[in-house]
Amino acid sequence: MMTRKPGRSGFGSASTAEQVTQGIDATNLTAIITGGASGIGLETARVLALRNAYVFIAARNIEAANEAKKLILKDHKNARVDVLKLDMASVKSIKAFVDNFIALNLPLNILINNAGIMFCPYQLSEDGVEIQFATNHLGHFYLTNLLLDKMKETASSTGVEGRIVNLSSIAHNYTYKGGIRFEKINDKKRYNDKKAYGQSKLANILHTNELTRRFKAEGANITANAVHPGLIMTKLFQYSGIWMKIFKLFTSILLWKNIHQGAATTCYVALHPSLKGVSGKYFADCNELKPSRLARNEVLAKGLWEFSTKLVNEAKKIT
């Protein structure tokens, strides 16, 4: 990251989303991007639309999402962009979103699980789950499962590989002992905002790996990969306080990216033809990187899938 030099892919930390998708025609692709109303989600939506994909911005704040749509259309007047309401911390909202999308009778080639929150004070979602785990992992787990049949159907009927991109973080290395606190997910007394975030980001990679295992077993023409976008000063840092601003002041040249660079790895993994058939990998700066030992634990990945299924079923009973 500090050298800004390209890696084996030909791209690196200084590459932008437009650069890594240059020359790619996504005219026949339909993509959903969660949290696409701001930050790197908006830049991802803009660049995919620039490459002619039909983009759905899924966001909790519809007003902000519509403003994002206007910005994209201003940049590319022929862009195909639509907006649908989605709250990742609510199984009720996720189910309604999927029902609304399925009712449109459109294909689905790309799902980018981008929305997230970070370092927030302890709180529970409306479904009674610790909010970072609920928003960053559980909501995307449920959303992905609800959309899998549509993605499989699209891949089968068109012969075009489906792609799922889970936004994780290098923070997956910093989590609770054992990785995932299955029996203490809502433990307020021992809650640590940084470790809770790391736990949710570890879950994103484990989810990716278990999806890949299942796709290979089924023979589904879909890939799943996780990405670390890099350090970008977005609304994610709203709970970080003055210490993060000071950290950025002294490290901005070496470690931080702008929005255009921050969306590059997501767009690369979602669209680049060189990644056809590549699944279950973790990418940073548009290059494959080895994640933590816990992130490569198959038993932990299977356990997380079972635990997540249980939490979703319990949440559906509440609603």
GROMACS .gro file of C-alpha atoms in nm:
model
  319
    1MET     CA    1   0.000   0.000   0.000
    2MET     CA    2   0.276   0.243   0.099
    3THR     CA    3   0.470   0.204  -0.229
    4ARG     CA    4   0.162   0.265  -0.446
    5LYS     CA    5   0.314   0.022  -0.696
    6PRO     CA    6   0.093  -0.216  -0.899
    7GLY     CA    7   0.077  -0.580  -0.794
    8ARG     CA    8   0.054  -0.897  -1.003
    9SER     CA    9  -0.286  -0.793  -1.137
   10GLY     CA   10  -0.137  -0.481  -1.292
   11PHE     CA   11  -0.325  -0.264  -1.044
   12GLY     CA   12  -0.248  -0.141  -0.693
   13SER     CA   13  -0.351   0.090  -0.412
   14ALA     CA   14  -0.328   0.398  -0.635
   15SER     CA   15  -0.556   0.251  -0.904
   16THR     CA   16  -0.904   0.399  -0.938
   17ALA     CA   17  -1.233   0.223  -1.005
   18GLU     CA   18  -1.247   0.373  -1.353
   19GLN     CA   19  -0.896   0.254  -1.433
   20VAL     CA   20  -0.954  -0.108  -1.328
   21THR     CA   21  -1.273  -0.130  -1.536
   22GLN     CA   22  -1.145   0.053  -1.842
   23GLY     CA   23  -1.270  -0.110  -2.162
   24ILE     CA   24  -1.518  -0.342  -1.984
   25ASP     CA   25  -1.871  -0.346  -2.126
   26ALA     CA   26  -2.129  -0.445  -1.862
   27THR     CA   27  -2.432  -0.370  -2.080
   28ASN     CA   28  -2.594  -0.709  -2.018
   29LEU     CA   29  -2.535  -0.711  -1.642
   30THR     CA   30  -2.767  -0.617  -1.357
   31ALA     CA   31  -2.614  -0.530  -1.019
   32ILE     CA   32  -2.740  -0.458  -0.669
   33ILE     CA   33  -2.520  -0.247  -0.442
   34THR     CA   34  -2.613  -0.214  -0.077
   35GLY     CA   35  -2.521   0.118   0.080
   36GLY     CA   36  -2.481   0.268  -0.265
   37ALA     CA   37  -2.602   0.614  -0.167
   38SER     CA   38  -2.271   0.746  -0.038
   39GLY     CA   39  -1.898   0.683  -0.001
   40ILE     CA   40  -1.736   0.400  -0.192
   41GLY     CA   41  -2.079   0.246  -0.249
   42LEU     CA   42  -2.182   0.548  -0.453
   43GLU     CA   43  -1.854   0.545  -0.646
   44THR     CA   44  -1.900   0.174  -0.715
   45ALA     CA   45  -2.253   0.239  -0.842
   46ARG     CA   46  -2.132   0.528  -1.057
   47VAL     CA   47  -1.853   0.329  -1.221
   48LEU     CA   48  -2.067   0.021  -1.283
   49ALA     CA   49  -2.329   0.247  -1.442
   50LEU     CA   50  -2.054   0.414  -1.645
   51ARG     CA   51  -1.967   0.068  -1.779
   52ASN     CA   52  -2.336   0.033  -1.877
   53ALA     CA   53  -2.454  -0.208  -1.606
   54TYR     CA   54  -2.811  -0.172  -1.481
   55VAL     CA   55  -2.750  -0.064  -1.123
   56PHE     CA   56  -2.984  -0.084  -0.824
   57ILE     CA   57  -2.887   0.132  -0.529
   58ALA     CA   58  -3.018  -0.034  -0.214
   59ALA     CA   59  -3.020   0.213   0.074
   60ARG     CA   60  -3.195   0.294   0.400
   61ASN     CA   61  -3.209   0.666   0.319
   62ILE     CA   62  -3.417   0.693   0.002
   63GLU     CA   63  -3.367   1.068  -0.025
   64ALA     CA   64  -2.989   1.024  -0.025
   65ALA     CA   65  -3.017   0.736  -0.272
   66ASN     CA   66  -3.219   0.949  -0.513
   67GLU     CA   67  -2.958   1.225  -0.484
   68ALA     CA   68  -2.693   0.965  -0.564
   69LYS     CA   69  -2.893   0.861  -0.868
   70LYS     CA   70  -2.905   1.224  -0.985
   71LEU     CA   71  -2.528   1.255  -0.948
   72ILE     CA   72  -2.473   0.941  -1.155
   73LEU     CA   73  -2.711   1.060  -1.428
   74LYS     CA   74  -2.536   1.396  -1.434
   75ASP     CA   75  -2.208   1.215  -1.496
   76HIS     CA   76  -2.357   0.968  -1.745
   77LYS     CA   77  -2.697   1.073  -1.881
   78ASN     CA   78  -2.773   0.732  -2.033
   79ALA     CA   79  -2.699   0.543  -1.711
   80ARG     CA   80  -2.950   0.283  -1.596
   81VAL     CA   81  -2.994   0.339  -1.224
   82ASP     CA   82  -3.283   0.266  -0.991
   83VAL     CA   83  -3.334   0.296  -0.616
   84LEU     CA   84  -3.495   0.058  -0.367
   85LYS     CA   85  -3.527   0.099   0.010
   86LEU     CA   86  -3.325  -0.141   0.225
   87ASP     CA   87  -3.230  -0.141   0.594
   88MET     CA   88  -2.960  -0.402   0.649
   89ALA     CA   89  -3.036  -0.422   1.022
   90SER     CA   90  -3.396  -0.536   0.966
   91VAL     CA   91  -3.502  -0.877   0.833
   92LYS     CA   92  -3.844  -0.730   0.759
   93SER     CA   93  -3.690  -0.459   0.540
   94ILE     CA   94  -3.461  -0.710   0.367
   95LYS     CA   95  -3.752  -0.940   0.282
   96ALA     CA   96  -3.954  -0.645   0.147
   97PHE     CA   97  -3.658  -0.531  -0.064
   98VAL     CA   98  -3.613  -0.875  -0.219
   99ASP     CA   99  -3.986  -0.908  -0.286
  100ASN     CA  100  -3.983  -0.571  -0.462
  101PHE     CA  101  -3.680  -0.661  -0.671
  102ILE     CA  102  -3.808  -1.006  -0.768
  103ALA     CA  103  -4.141  -0.848  -0.872
  104LEU     CA  104  -3.951  -0.651  -1.139
  105ASN     CA  105  -3.873  -0.981  -1.315
  106LEU     CA  106  -3.516  -0.879  -1.392
  107PRO     CA  107  -3.198  -1.089  -1.402
  108LEU     CA  108  -2.935  -1.050  -1.129
  109ASN     CA  109  -2.569  -1.096  -1.217
  110ILE     CA  110  -2.384  -0.907  -0.945
  111LEU     CA  111  -2.453  -0.859  -0.575
  112ILE     CA  112  -2.221  -0.619  -0.392
  113ASN     CA  113  -2.267  -0.636  -0.016
  114ASN     CA  114  -2.118  -0.297   0.063
  115ALA     CA  115  -2.330  -0.136   0.337
  116GLY     CA  116  -2.187  -0.122   0.685
  117ILE     CA  117  -2.131   0.059   1.012
  118MET     CA  118  -1.817   0.082   1.221
  119PHE     CA  119  -1.702   0.136   1.581
  120CYS     CA  120  -2.048   0.234   1.705
  121PRO     CA  121  -2.161   0.228   2.069
  122TYR     CA  122  -2.335  -0.088   2.188
  123GLN     CA  123  -2.692  -0.126   2.067
  124LEU     CA  124  -2.924  -0.394   1.936
  125SER     CA  125  -3.097  -0.403   1.600
  126GLU     CA  126  -3.476  -0.411   1.586
  127ASP     CA  127  -3.439  -0.790   1.563
  128GLY     CA  128  -3.241  -0.802   1.888
  129VAL     CA  129  -2.889  -0.860   1.750
  130GLU     CA  130  -2.575  -0.656   1.824
  131ILE     CA  131  -2.589  -0.382   1.564
  132GLN     CA  132  -2.249  -0.419   1.393
  133PHE     CA  133  -2.290  -0.794   1.352
  134ALA     CA  134  -2.651  -0.746   1.240
  135THR     CA  135  -2.575  -0.478   0.982
  136ASN     CA  136  -2.238  -0.586   0.849
  137HIS     CA  137  -2.291  -0.962   0.839
  138LEU     CA  138  -2.632  -1.099   0.931
  139GLY     CA  139  -2.832  -0.869   0.706
  140HIS     CA  140  -2.611  -0.947   0.408
  141PHE     CA  141  -2.623  -1.317   0.489
  142TYR     CA  142  -3.004  -1.308   0.476
  143LEU     CA  143  -3.014  -1.082   0.169
  144THR     CA  144  -2.774  -1.307  -0.020
  145ASN     CA  145  -2.968  -1.622   0.066
  146LEU     CA  146  -3.294  -1.466  -0.052
  147LEU     CA  147  -3.135  -1.362  -0.384
  148LEU     CA  148  -2.944  -1.683  -0.455
  149ASP     CA  149  -3.221  -1.851  -0.655
  150LYS     CA  150  -3.248  -1.544  -0.878
  151MET     CA  151  -2.871  -1.536  -0.929
  152LYS     CA  152  -2.857  -1.909  -1.006
  153GLU     CA  153  -3.147  -1.876  -1.248
  154THR     CA  154  -2.976  -1.583  -1.424
  155ALA     CA  155  -2.642  -1.760  -1.449
  156SER     CA  156  -2.806  -2.075  -1.582
  157SER     CA  157  -3.025  -1.906  -1.843
  158THR     CA  158  -2.761  -1.662  -1.972
  159GLY     CA  159  -2.443  -1.864  -1.926
  160VAL     CA  160  -2.289  -1.556  -1.764
  161GLU     CA  161  -2.110  -1.609  -1.433
  162GLY     CA  162  -2.275  -1.448  -1.133
  163ARG     CA  163  -2.054  -1.265  -0.885
  164ILE     CA  164  -2.100  -1.184  -0.516
  165VAL     CA  165  -1.864  -0.933  -0.356
  166ASN     CA  166  -1.855  -0.903   0.023
  167LEU     CA  167  -1.685  -0.595   0.162
  168SER     CA  168  -1.471  -0.702   0.453
  169SER     CA  169  -1.172  -0.522   0.605
  170ILE     CA  170  -0.819  -0.574   0.724
  171ALA     CA  171  -0.983  -0.523   1.063
  172HIS     CA  172  -1.094  -0.888   1.044
  173ASN     CA  173  -0.755  -0.960   1.205
  174TYR     CA  174  -0.863  -0.779   1.522
  175THR     CA  175  -1.155  -0.965   1.675
  176TYR     CA  176  -1.260  -1.149   1.988
  177LYS     CA  177  -1.081  -1.465   2.099
  178GLY     CA  178  -1.197  -1.753   1.882
  179GLY     CA  179  -1.320  -1.516   1.612
  180ILE     CA  180  -1.698  -1.523   1.654
  181ARG     CA  181  -1.868  -1.507   1.993
  182PHE     CA  182  -2.153  -1.743   1.904
  183GLU     CA  183  -2.293  -1.770   2.256
  184LYS     CA  184  -2.222  -1.411   2.355
  185ILE     CA  185  -2.304  -1.215   2.042
  186ASN     CA  186  -2.513  -0.969   2.246
  187ASP     CA  187  -2.290  -0.953   2.553
  188LYS     CA  188  -2.304  -0.585   2.650
  189LYS     CA  189  -2.069  -0.616   2.947
  190ARG     CA  190  -1.773  -0.734   2.737
  191TYR     CA  191  -1.860  -0.535   2.427
  192ASN     CA  192  -1.566  -0.373   2.249
  193ASP     CA  193  -1.660  -0.154   1.953
  194LYS     CA  194  -1.335  -0.227   1.763
  195LYS     CA  195  -1.342  -0.604   1.822
  196ALA     CA  196  -1.714  -0.617   1.740
  197TYR     CA  197  -1.636  -0.452   1.408
  198GLY     CA  198  -1.350  -0.694   1.346
  199GLN     CA  199  -1.582  -0.984   1.430
  200SER     CA  200  -1.834  -0.869   1.169
  201LYS     CA  201  -1.562  -0.826   0.906
  202LEU     CA  202  -1.425  -1.173   0.983
  203ALA     CA  203  -1.780  -1.300   0.937
  204ASN     CA  204  -1.787  -1.144   0.589
  205ILE     CA  205  -1.487  -1.353   0.481
  206LEU     CA  206  -1.617  -1.671   0.644
  207HIS     CA  207  -1.951  -1.617   0.470
  208THR     CA  208  -1.767  -1.577   0.140
  209ASN     CA  209  -1.578  -1.903   0.190
  210GLU     CA  210  -1.884  -2.105   0.285
  211LEU     CA  211  -2.074  -1.966  -0.013
  212THR     CA  212  -1.788  -2.079  -0.238
  213ARG     CA  213  -1.789  -2.428  -0.087
  214ARG     CA  214  -2.162  -2.460  -0.147
  215PHE     CA  215  -2.146  -2.322  -0.501
  216LYS     CA  216  -1.876  -2.573  -0.594
  217ALA     CA  217  -2.075  -2.859  -0.441
  218GLU     CA  218  -2.385  -2.758  -0.639
  219GLY     CA  219  -2.200  -2.672  -0.959
  220ALA     CA  220  -2.351  -2.322  -0.951
  221ASN     CA  221  -2.199  -2.072  -1.195
  222ILE     CA  222  -2.150  -1.808  -0.926
  223THR     CA  223  -1.838  -1.684  -0.748
  224ALA     CA  224  -1.803  -1.515  -0.410
  225ASN     CA  225  -1.506  -1.309  -0.300
  226ALA     CA  226  -1.426  -1.070  -0.016
  227VAL     CA  227  -1.242  -0.739  -0.044
  228HIS     CA  228  -1.065  -0.490   0.179
  229PRO     CA  229  -1.125  -0.148   0.019
  230GLY     CA  230  -0.852   0.030   0.216
  231LEU     CA  231  -0.861   0.325   0.453
  232ILE     CA  232  -1.100   0.589   0.320
  233MET     CA  233  -1.244   0.874   0.527
  234THR     CA  234  -1.618   0.820   0.480
  235LYS     CA  235  -1.925   0.833   0.705
  236LEU     CA  236  -1.812   0.499   0.848
  237PHE     CA  237  -1.578   0.695   1.073
  238GLN     CA  238  -1.854   0.900   1.235
  239TYR     CA  239  -1.805   0.720   1.568
  240SER     CA  240  -1.425   0.729   1.563
  241GLY     CA  241  -1.375   1.062   1.736
  242ILE     CA  242  -1.078   1.296   1.727
  243TRP     CA  243  -0.815   1.020   1.755
  244MET     CA  244  -0.890   0.894   1.403
  245LYS     CA  245  -0.867   1.244   1.259
  246ILE     CA  246  -0.526   1.287   1.423
  247PHE     CA  247  -0.418   0.945   1.291
  248LYS     CA  248  -0.524   1.043   0.940
  249LEU     CA  249  -0.339   1.374   0.964
  250PHE     CA  250  -0.007   1.197   1.021
  251THR     CA  251  -0.061   0.902   0.785
  252SER     CA  252  -0.269   1.038   0.495
  253ILE     CA  253   0.007   1.028   0.236
  254LEU     CA  254   0.111   0.671   0.311
  255LEU     CA  255  -0.204   0.482   0.408
  256TRP     CA  256  -0.524   0.655   0.304
  257LYS     CA  257  -0.710   0.640  -0.025
  258ASN     CA  258  -0.959   0.871  -0.190
  259ILE     CA  259  -1.308   0.753  -0.285
  260HIS     CA  260  -1.208   0.669  -0.643
  261GLN     CA  261  -0.926   0.445  -0.520
  262GLY     CA  262  -1.137   0.300  -0.239
  263ALA     CA  263  -1.396   0.161  -0.483
  264ALA     CA  264  -1.134   0.011  -0.716
  265THR     CA  265  -1.098  -0.333  -0.557
  266THR     CA  266  -1.476  -0.381  -0.541
  267CYS     CA  267  -1.518  -0.287  -0.907
  268TYR     CA  268  -1.220  -0.501  -1.008
  269VAL     CA  269  -1.357  -0.811  -0.838
  270ALA     CA  270  -1.711  -0.745  -0.964
  271LEU     CA  271  -1.627  -0.689  -1.330
  272HIS     CA  272  -1.276  -0.782  -1.439
  273PRO     CA  273  -1.265  -1.074  -1.684
  274SER     CA  274  -0.936  -1.204  -1.539
  275LEU     CA  275  -1.127  -1.317  -1.229
  276LYS     CA  276  -1.364  -1.548  -1.410
  277GLY     CA  277  -1.398  -1.865  -1.203
  278VAL     CA  278  -1.202  -1.718  -0.910
  279SER     CA  279  -1.392  -1.770  -0.585
  280GLY     CA  280  -1.338  -1.783  -0.211
  281LYS     CA  281  -1.053  -1.533  -0.221
  282TYR     CA  282  -0.971  -1.215  -0.030
  283PHE     CA  283  -0.852  -0.909  -0.221
  284ALA     CA  284  -0.685  -0.584  -0.121
  285ASP     CA  285  -0.550  -0.315  -0.357
  286CYS     CA  286  -0.688  -0.520  -0.649
  287ASN     CA  287  -0.465  -0.817  -0.567
  288GLU     CA  288  -0.528  -1.145  -0.388
  289LEU     CA  289  -0.411  -1.143  -0.027
  290LYS     CA  290  -0.398  -1.417   0.235
  291PRO     CA  291  -0.646  -1.343   0.516
  292SER     CA  292  -0.606  -1.441   0.881
  293ARG     CA  293  -0.591  -1.799   1.006
  294LEU     CA  294  -0.941  -1.766   1.154
  295ALA     CA  295  -1.072  -1.641   0.821
  296ARG     CA  296  -0.948  -1.964   0.658
  297ASN     CA  297  -1.110  -2.192   0.917
  298GLU     CA  298  -1.367  -2.412   0.739
  299VAL     CA  299  -1.522  -2.537   1.063
  300LEU     CA  300  -1.573  -2.180   1.181
  301ALA     CA  301  -1.729  -2.088   0.846
  302LYS     CA  302  -1.979  -2.375   0.865
  303GLY     CA  303  -2.057  -2.289   1.227
  304LEU     CA  304  -2.119  -1.927   1.134
  305TRP     CA  305  -2.360  -2.032   0.859
  306GLU     CA  306  -2.561  -2.243   1.103
  307PHE     CA  307  -2.554  -1.970   1.368
  308SER     CA  308  -2.660  -1.703   1.118
  309THR     CA  309  -2.946  -1.919   0.993
  310LYS     CA  310  -3.064  -1.962   1.351
  311LEU     CA  311  -3.052  -1.586   1.420
  312VAL     CA  312  -3.242  -1.506   1.101
  313ASN     CA  313  -3.513  -1.762   1.184
  314GLU     CA  314  -3.548  -1.617   1.533
  315ALA     CA  315  -3.569  -1.264   1.392
  316LYS     CA  316  -3.842  -1.366   1.147
  317LYS     CA  317  -4.049  -1.493   1.437
  318ILE     CA  318  -4.025  -1.151   1.604
  319THR     CA  319  -4.146  -0.971   1.293
   0.00000   0.00000   0.00000
